[in-house]
Coordinates of C-alpha atoms in Angstrom, one line a residue:
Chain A
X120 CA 0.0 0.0 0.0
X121 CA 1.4 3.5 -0.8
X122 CA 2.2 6.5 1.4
X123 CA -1.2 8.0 1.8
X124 CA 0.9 11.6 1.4
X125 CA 2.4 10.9 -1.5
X126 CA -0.2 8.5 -3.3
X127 CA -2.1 10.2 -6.0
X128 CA -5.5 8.3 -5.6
X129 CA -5.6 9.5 -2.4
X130 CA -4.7 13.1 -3.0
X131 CA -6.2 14.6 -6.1
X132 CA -8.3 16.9 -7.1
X133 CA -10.3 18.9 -9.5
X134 CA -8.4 21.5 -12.0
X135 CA -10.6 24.3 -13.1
X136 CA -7.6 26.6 -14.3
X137 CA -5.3 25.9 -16.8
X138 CA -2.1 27.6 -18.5
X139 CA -2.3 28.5 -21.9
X140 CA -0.1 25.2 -23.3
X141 CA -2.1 23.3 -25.2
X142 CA -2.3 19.5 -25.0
X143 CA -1.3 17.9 -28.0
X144 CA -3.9 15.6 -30.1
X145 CA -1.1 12.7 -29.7
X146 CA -1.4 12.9 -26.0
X147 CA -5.3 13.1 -26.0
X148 CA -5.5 10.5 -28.1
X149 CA -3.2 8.3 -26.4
X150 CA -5.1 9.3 -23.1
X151 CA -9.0 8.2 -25.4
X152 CA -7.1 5.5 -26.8
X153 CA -5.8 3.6 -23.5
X154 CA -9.1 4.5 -21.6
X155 CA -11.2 1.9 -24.2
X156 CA -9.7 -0.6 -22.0
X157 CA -11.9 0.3 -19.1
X158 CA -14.6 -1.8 -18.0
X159 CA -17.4 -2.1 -20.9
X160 CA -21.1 -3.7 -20.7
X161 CA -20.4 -7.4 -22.7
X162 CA -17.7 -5.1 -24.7
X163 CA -20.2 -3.1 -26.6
X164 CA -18.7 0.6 -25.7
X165 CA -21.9 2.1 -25.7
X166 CA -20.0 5.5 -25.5
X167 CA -18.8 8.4 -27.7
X168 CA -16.3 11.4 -27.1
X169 CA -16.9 14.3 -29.1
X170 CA -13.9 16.5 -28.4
X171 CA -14.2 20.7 -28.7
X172 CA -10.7 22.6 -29.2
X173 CA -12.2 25.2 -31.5
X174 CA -12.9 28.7 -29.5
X175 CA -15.8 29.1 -31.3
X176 CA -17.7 25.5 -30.6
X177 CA -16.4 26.2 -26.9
X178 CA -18.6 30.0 -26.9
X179 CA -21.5 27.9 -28.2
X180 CA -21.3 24.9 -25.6
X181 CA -20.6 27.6 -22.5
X182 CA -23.9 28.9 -21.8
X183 CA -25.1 24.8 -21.3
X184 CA -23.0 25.0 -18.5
X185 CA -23.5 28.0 -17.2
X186 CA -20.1 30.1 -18.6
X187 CA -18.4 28.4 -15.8
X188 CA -14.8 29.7 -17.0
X189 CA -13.2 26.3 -17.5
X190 CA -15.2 25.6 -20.5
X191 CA -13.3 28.5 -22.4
X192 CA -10.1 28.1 -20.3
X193 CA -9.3 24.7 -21.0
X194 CA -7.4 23.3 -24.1
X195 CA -9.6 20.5 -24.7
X196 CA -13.3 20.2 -23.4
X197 CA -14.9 16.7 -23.5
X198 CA -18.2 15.5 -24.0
X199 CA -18.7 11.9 -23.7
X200 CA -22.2 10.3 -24.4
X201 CA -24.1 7.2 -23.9
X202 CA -24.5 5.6 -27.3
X203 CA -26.6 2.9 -28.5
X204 CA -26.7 4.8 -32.0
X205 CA -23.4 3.1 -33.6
X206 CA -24.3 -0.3 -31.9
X207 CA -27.8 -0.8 -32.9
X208 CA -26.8 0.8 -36.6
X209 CA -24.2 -2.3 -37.1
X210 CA -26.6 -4.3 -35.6
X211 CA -29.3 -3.7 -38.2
X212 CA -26.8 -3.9 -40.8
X213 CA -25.9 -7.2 -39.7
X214 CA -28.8 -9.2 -40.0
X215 CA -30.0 -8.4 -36.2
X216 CA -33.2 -7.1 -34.7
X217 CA -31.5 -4.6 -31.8
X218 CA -33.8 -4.2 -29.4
X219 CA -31.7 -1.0 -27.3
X220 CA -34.7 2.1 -27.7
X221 CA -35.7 1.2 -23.5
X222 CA -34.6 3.1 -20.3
X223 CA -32.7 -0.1 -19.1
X224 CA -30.5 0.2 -22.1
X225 CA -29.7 4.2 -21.4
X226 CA -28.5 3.4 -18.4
X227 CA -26.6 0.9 -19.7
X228 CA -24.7 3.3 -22.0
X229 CA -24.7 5.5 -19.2
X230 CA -22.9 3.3 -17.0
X231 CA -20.4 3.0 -19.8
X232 CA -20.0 6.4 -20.9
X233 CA -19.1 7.4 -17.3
X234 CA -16.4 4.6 -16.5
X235 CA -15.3 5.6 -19.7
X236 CA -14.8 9.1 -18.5
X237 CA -13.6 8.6 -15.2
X238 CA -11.1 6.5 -16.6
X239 CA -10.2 9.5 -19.0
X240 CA -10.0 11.2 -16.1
X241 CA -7.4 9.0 -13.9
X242 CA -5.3 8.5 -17.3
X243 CA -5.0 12.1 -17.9
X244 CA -4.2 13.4 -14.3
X245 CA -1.3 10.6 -13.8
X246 CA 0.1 12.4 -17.1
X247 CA 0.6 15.5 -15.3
X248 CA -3.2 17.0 -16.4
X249 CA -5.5 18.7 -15.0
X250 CA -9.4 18.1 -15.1
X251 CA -12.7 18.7 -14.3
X252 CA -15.9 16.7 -14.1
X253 CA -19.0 19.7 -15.1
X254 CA -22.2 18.1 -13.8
X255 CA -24.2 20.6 -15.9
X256 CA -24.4 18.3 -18.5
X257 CA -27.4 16.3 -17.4
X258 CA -29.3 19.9 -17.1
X259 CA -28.6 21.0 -20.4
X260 CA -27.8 17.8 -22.2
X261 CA -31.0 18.6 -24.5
X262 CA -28.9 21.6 -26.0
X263 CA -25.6 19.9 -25.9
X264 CA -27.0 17.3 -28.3
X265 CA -28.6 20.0 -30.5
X266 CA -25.0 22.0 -30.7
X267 CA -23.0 18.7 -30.6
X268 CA -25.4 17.6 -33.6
X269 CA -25.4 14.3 -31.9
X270 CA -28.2 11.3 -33.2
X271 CA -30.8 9.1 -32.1
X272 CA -30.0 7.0 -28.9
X273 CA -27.0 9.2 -28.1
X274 CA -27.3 11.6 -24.9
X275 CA -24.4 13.7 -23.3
X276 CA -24.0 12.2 -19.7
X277 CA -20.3 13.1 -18.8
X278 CA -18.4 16.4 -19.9
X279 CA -14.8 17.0 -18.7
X280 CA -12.2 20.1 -19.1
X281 CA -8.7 18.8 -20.1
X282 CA -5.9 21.2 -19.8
X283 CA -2.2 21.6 -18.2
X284 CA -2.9 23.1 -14.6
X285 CA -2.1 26.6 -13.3
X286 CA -3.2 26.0 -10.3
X287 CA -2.8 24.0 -6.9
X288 CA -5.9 23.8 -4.7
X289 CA -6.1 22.6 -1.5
X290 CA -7.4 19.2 -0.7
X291 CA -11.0 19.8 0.2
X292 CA -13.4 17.9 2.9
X293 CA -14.5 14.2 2.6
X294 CA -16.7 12.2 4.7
X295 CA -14.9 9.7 6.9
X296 CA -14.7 6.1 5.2
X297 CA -17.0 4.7 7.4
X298 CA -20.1 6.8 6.4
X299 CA -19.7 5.3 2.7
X300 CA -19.1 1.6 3.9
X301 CA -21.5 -1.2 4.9
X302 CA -20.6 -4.4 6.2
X303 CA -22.8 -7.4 4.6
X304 CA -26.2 -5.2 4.8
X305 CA -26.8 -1.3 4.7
X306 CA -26.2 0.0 8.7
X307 CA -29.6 1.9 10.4
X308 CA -27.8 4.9 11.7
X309 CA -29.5 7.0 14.3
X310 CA -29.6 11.0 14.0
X311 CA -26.8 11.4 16.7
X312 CA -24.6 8.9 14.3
X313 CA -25.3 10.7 10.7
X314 CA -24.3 14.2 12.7
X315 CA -21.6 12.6 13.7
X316 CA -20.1 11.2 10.2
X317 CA -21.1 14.8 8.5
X318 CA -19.1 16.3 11.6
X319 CA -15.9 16.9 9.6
X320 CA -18.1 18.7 6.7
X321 CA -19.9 20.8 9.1
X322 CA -16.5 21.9 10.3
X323 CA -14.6 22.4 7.2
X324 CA -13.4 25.9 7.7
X325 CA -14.4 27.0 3.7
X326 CA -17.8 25.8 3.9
X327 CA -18.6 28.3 6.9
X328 CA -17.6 30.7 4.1
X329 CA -20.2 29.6 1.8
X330 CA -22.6 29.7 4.6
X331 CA -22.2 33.2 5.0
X332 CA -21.8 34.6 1.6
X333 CA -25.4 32.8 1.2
X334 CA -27.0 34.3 4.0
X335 CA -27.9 30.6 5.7
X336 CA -28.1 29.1 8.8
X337 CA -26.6 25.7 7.9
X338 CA -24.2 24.1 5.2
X339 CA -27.6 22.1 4.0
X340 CA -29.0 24.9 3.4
X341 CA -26.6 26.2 1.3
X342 CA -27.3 22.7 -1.1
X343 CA -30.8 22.5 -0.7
X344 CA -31.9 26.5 -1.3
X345 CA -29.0 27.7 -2.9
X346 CA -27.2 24.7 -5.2
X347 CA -29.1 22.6 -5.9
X348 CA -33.0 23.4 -4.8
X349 CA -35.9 21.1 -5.6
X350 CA -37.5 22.9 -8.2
X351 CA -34.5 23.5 -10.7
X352 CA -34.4 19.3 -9.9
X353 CA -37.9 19.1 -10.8
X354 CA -37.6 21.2 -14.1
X355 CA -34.2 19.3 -15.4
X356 CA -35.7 16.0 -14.4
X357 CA -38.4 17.1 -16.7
X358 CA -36.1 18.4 -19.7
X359 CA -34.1 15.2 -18.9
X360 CA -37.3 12.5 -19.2
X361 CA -37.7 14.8 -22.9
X362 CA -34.0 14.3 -24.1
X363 CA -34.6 10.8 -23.5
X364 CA -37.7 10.5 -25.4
X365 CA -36.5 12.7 -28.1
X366 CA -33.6 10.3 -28.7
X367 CA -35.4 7.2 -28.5
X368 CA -35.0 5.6 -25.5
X369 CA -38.5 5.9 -24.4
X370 CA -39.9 3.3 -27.4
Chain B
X82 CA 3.5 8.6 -22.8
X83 CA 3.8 5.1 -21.6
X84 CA 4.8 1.9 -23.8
X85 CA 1.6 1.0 -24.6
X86 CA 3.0 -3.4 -24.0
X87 CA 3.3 -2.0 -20.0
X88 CA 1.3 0.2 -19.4
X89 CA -1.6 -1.1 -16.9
X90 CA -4.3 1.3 -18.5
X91 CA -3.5 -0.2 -22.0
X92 CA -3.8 -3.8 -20.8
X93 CA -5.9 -4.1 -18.6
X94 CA -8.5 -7.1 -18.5
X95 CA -11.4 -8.4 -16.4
X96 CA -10.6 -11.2 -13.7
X97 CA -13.1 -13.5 -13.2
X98 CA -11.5 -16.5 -11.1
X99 CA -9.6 -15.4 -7.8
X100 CA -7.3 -17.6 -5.6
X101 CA -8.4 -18.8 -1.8
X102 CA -6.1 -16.1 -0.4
X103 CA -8.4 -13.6 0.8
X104 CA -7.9 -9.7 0.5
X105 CA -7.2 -8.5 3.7
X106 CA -9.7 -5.8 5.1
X107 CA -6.6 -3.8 5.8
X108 CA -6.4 -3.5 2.5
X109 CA -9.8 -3.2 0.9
X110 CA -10.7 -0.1 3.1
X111 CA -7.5 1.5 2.3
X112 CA -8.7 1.2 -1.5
X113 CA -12.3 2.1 -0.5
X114 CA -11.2 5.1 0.9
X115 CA -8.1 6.4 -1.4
X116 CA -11.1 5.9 -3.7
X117 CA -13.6 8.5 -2.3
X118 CA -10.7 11.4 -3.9
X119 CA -12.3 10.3 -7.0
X120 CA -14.7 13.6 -8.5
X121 CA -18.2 13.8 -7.1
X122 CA -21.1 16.1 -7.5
X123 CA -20.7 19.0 -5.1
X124 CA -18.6 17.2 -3.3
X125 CA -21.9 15.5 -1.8
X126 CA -20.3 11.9 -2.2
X127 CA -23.9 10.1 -3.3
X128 CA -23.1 7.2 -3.0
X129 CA -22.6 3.9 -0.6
X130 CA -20.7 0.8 -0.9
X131 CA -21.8 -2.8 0.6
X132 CA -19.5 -5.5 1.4
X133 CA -20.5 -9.0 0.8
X134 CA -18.0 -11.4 2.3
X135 CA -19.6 -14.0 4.7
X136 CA -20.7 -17.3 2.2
X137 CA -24.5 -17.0 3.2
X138 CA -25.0 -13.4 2.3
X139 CA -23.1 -14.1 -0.9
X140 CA -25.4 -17.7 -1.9
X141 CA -28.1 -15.3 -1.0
X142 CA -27.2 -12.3 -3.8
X143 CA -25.6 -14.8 -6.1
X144 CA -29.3 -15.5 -8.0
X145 CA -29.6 -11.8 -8.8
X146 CA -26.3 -12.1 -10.7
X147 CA -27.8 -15.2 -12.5
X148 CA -25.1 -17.3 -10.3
X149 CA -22.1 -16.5 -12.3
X150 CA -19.5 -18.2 -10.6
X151 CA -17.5 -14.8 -10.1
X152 CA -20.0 -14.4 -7.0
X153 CA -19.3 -17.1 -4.8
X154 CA -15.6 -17.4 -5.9
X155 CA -14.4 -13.9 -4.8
X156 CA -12.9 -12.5 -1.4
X157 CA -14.9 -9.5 -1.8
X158 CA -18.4 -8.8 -3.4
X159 CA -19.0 -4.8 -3.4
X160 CA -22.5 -3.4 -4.1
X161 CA -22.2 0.2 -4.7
X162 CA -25.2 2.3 -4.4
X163 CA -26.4 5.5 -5.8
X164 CA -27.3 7.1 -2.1
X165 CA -29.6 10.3 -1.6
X166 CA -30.3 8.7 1.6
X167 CA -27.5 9.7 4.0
X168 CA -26.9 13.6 2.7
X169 CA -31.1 13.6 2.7
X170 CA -31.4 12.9 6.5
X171 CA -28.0 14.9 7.1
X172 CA -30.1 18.0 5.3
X173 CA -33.6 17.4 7.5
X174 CA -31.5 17.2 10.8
X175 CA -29.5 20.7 9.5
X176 CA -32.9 22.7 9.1
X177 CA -33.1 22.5 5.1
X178 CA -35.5 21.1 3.2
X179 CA -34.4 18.3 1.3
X180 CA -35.6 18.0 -2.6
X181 CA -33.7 15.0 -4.1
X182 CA -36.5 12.7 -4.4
X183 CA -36.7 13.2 -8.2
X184 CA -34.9 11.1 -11.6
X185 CA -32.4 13.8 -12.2
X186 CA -31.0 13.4 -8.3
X187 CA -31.2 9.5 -8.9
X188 CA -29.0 10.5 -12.1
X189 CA -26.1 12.5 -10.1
X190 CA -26.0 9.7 -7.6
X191 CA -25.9 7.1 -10.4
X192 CA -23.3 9.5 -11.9
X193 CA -21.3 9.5 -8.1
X194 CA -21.6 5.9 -7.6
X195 CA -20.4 4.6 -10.8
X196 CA -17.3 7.1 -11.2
X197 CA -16.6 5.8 -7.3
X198 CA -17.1 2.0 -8.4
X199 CA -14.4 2.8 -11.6
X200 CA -11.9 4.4 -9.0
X201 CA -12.0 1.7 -7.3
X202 CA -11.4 -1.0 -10.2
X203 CA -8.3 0.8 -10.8
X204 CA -7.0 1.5 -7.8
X205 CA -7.3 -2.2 -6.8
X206 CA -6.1 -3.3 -10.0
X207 CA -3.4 -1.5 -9.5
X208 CA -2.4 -3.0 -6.6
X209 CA -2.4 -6.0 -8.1
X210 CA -6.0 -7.6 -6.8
X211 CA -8.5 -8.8 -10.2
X212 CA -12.0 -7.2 -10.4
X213 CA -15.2 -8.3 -12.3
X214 CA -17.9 -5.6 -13.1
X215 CA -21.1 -7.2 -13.2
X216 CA -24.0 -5.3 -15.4
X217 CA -27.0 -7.6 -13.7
X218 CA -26.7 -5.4 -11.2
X219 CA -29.2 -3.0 -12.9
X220 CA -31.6 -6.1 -13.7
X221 CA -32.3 -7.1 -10.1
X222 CA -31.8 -4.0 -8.6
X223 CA -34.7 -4.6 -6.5
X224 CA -33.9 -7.6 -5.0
X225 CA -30.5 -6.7 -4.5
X226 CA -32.1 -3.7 -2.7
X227 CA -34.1 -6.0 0.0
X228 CA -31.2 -8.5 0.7
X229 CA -28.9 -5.6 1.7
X230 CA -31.5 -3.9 3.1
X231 CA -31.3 -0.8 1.3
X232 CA -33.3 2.3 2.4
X233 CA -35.2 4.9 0.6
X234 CA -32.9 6.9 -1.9
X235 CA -30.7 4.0 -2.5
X236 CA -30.3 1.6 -5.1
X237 CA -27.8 -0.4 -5.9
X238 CA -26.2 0.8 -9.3
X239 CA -22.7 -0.9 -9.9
X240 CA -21.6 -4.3 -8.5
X241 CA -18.1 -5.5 -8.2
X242 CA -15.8 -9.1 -7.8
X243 CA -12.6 -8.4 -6.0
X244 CA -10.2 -11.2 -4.9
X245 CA -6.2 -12.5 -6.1
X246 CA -6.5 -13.2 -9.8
X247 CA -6.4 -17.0 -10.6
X248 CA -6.2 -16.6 -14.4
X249 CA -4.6 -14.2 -16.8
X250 CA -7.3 -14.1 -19.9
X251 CA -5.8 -12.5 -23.3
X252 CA -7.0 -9.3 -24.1
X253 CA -10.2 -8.9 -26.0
X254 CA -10.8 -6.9 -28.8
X255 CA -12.0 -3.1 -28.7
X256 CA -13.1 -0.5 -31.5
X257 CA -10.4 1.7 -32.9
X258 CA -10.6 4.6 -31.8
X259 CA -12.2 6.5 -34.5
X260 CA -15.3 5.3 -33.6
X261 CA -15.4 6.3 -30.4
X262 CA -13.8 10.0 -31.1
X263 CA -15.4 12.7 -32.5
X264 CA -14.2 16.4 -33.3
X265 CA -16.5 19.3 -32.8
X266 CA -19.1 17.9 -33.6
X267 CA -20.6 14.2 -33.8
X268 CA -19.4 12.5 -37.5
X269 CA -22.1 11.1 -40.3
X270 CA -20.7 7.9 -41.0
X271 CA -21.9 6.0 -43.8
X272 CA -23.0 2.5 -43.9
X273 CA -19.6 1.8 -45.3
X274 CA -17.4 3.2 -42.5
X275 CA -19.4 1.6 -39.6
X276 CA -18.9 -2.0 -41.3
X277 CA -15.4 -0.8 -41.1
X278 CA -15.2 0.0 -37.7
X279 CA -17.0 -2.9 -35.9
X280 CA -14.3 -5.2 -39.0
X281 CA -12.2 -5.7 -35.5
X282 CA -15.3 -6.9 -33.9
X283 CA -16.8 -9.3 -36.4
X284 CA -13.1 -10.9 -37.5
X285 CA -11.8 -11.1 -34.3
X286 CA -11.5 -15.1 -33.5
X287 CA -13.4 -15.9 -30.6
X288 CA -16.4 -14.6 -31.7
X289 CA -16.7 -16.7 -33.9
X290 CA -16.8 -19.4 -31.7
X291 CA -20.0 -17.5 -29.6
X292 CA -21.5 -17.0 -33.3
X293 CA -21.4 -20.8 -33.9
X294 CA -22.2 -22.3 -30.6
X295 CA -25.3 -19.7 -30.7
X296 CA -26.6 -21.4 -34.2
X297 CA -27.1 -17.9 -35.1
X298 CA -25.2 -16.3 -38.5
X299 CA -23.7 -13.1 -37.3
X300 CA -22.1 -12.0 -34.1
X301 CA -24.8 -9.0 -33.8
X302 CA -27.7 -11.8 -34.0
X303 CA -26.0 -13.2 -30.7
X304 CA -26.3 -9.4 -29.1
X305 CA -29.8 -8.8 -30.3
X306 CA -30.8 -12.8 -29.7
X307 CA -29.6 -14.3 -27.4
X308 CA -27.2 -12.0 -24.6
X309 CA -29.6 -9.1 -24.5
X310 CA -33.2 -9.7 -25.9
X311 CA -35.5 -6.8 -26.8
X312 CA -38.1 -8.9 -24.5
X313 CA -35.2 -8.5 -21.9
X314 CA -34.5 -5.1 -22.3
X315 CA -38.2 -4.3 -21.8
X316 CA -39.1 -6.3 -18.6
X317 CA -35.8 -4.6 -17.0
X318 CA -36.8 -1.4 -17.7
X319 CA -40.2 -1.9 -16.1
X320 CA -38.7 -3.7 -12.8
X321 CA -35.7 -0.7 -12.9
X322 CA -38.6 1.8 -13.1
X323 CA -40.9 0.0 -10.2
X324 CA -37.5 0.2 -8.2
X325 CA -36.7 4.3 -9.0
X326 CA -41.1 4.5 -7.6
X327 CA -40.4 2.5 -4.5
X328 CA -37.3 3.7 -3.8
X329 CA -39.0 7.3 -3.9
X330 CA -36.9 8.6 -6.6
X331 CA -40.5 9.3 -8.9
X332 CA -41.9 12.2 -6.4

């Protein structure tokens, strides 16, 4: 087991700024190239990568996820999609009735598409990179696919910036392991016991900050008015359920 | 860039069989928790990992993998969860009102549980362990669900094997890469050029062999026949559904 200090796995973190260097298309592809190795539902890669280097495709794409400045900062931005449109097309020109238009087979790309992209993500940072994982994508992936011209049975459900860093953030907050792990079934914590494991996140001197700049009470509050409050969950869940009937997984 | 003949990323395979040694529980939490640096929405960590080790628990989940022998024959079986559960109470007992009980919070916990599942596949990989990703997961989600005794908000997304490899399997084949890739914007391929890409797929040897001892006349007919059905497809969509209702992600 490696030093816990020295160990990347156990001390990286998200890159949202990066210098102006470019990484070079040998290296991303390298990076795409070695990350089809991952993990894959009975080895159909029901995934695609559309890559955006072009400052113009990057202006278009920003406003799906909200001009966060990484989008146009970052030398590469990645949208990676679960696809069942490449798979069912050789399917149907091989003689076979595909049968891939149903939620349980989104979900199956999904899964794919996002091991896919984690894996992007580990492969890239042990090169030196920086990255980050935008979570916007599921609230906008309606648009994505419009400005990403992507087809049938192909929905945006991972996006990453890719760049060199330019910058070194600390290590933020996690919860202790033992709030994550169950031994043989799922444990029935009491209150006093979930306080307890969200003690170190209650505590974390930034997040007092957030608390403050929001005018809350609590750091929940902060998530559940401010971040991510129900009814902008309702309305993407909504636009969501319409992506995936608009791209035919809802036959 | 690595030399692609070494490089774990570039070669790495599922392990199925494991040896008797067992992985010690030093070292399986150490991976479990170097794991949780991996990227997670709002740094919420959605997610929850069971361990299945004791015999009976594992005869009891080994059905809802369809008994693949993978089950029983492992040191380790890990059920990871999408989890709204945890942060939800964490947010009622913190005076905020709590609105994740919707399909696009199910789909950042998916998103959570699956990129923590990956980081853990490769992190255990790399220390040398075999893991097996098992897709059924999805299919009997709900049964999986009442053995571990999941609560509300929780479902059990990604499901993994973990023990000592006992085999080395060659590599299997993959799509180039320009399938997968895309700049700017998502490529029109002819009926031509996907024949092309899937050639790796169709000519590569041991397919053949699942072609022939399927009695069916092309490897796609063995997708769409036999390993996952249209009739298949549907029913799990229905059950996966009935799960997201009960599990009160459909408010």
């Amino acid at each position: 087991m490696s030093n816990p200090n020295e160990d990347y796995f156990a001390t990286r973190r998200t890159i949202r700024r990066y210098a102006d260097r470019p990484v070079s298309d040998e290296l991303l592809e390298n990076i795409l190239e070695r990350a089809m190795r991952a993990p894959t539902c009975g080895n159909m890669q029901l995934y695609s990568v559309v890559v955006n280097r072009d400052p113009e495709m990057k202006k278009l794409i920003a406003p799906t996820h909200f001009n966060q400045p990484t989008v146009a900062g970052c030398s590469a931005l990645l949208t990676i999609c679960a696809d069942f449109n490449r798979f069912t097309r050789w399917c149907k020109l091989s003689d076979a009735d595909p049968g891939f238009d149903n939620p349980l087979s989104f979900l199956n790309a999904a899964t794919d598409a996002i091991i896919y992209a984690q894996q992007i993500v580990t492969i890239a940072e042990m090169e030196g990179l920086g990255t980050c994982w935008l979570g916007t994508v599921l609230y906008n992936a309606d648009k994505i696919a419009e400005i990403l011209e992507l087809p049938d049975l192909t929905i945006p459900v991972a996006c990453l910036t890719v760049g060199w860093p330019a910058e070194e953030p600390p290590l933020v907050e996690r919860l202790p392991l033992k709030a994550v792990m169950h031994k043989e079934k799922y444990r029935k914590d009491s209150d006093e016991e979930i306080i307890e494991l969200f003690k170190a996140k209650d505590d974390f001197p930034d997040n007092a900050k957030y608390i403050a700049e929001s005018g809350k009470k609590t750091l929940a509050q902060v998530f559940c008015d401010c971040r991510y409050p129900r009814s902008l969950n309702e309305d993407f869940s909504r636009s969501f359920a319409e992506t995936l009937r608009k791209k035919g997984f809802l036959k």
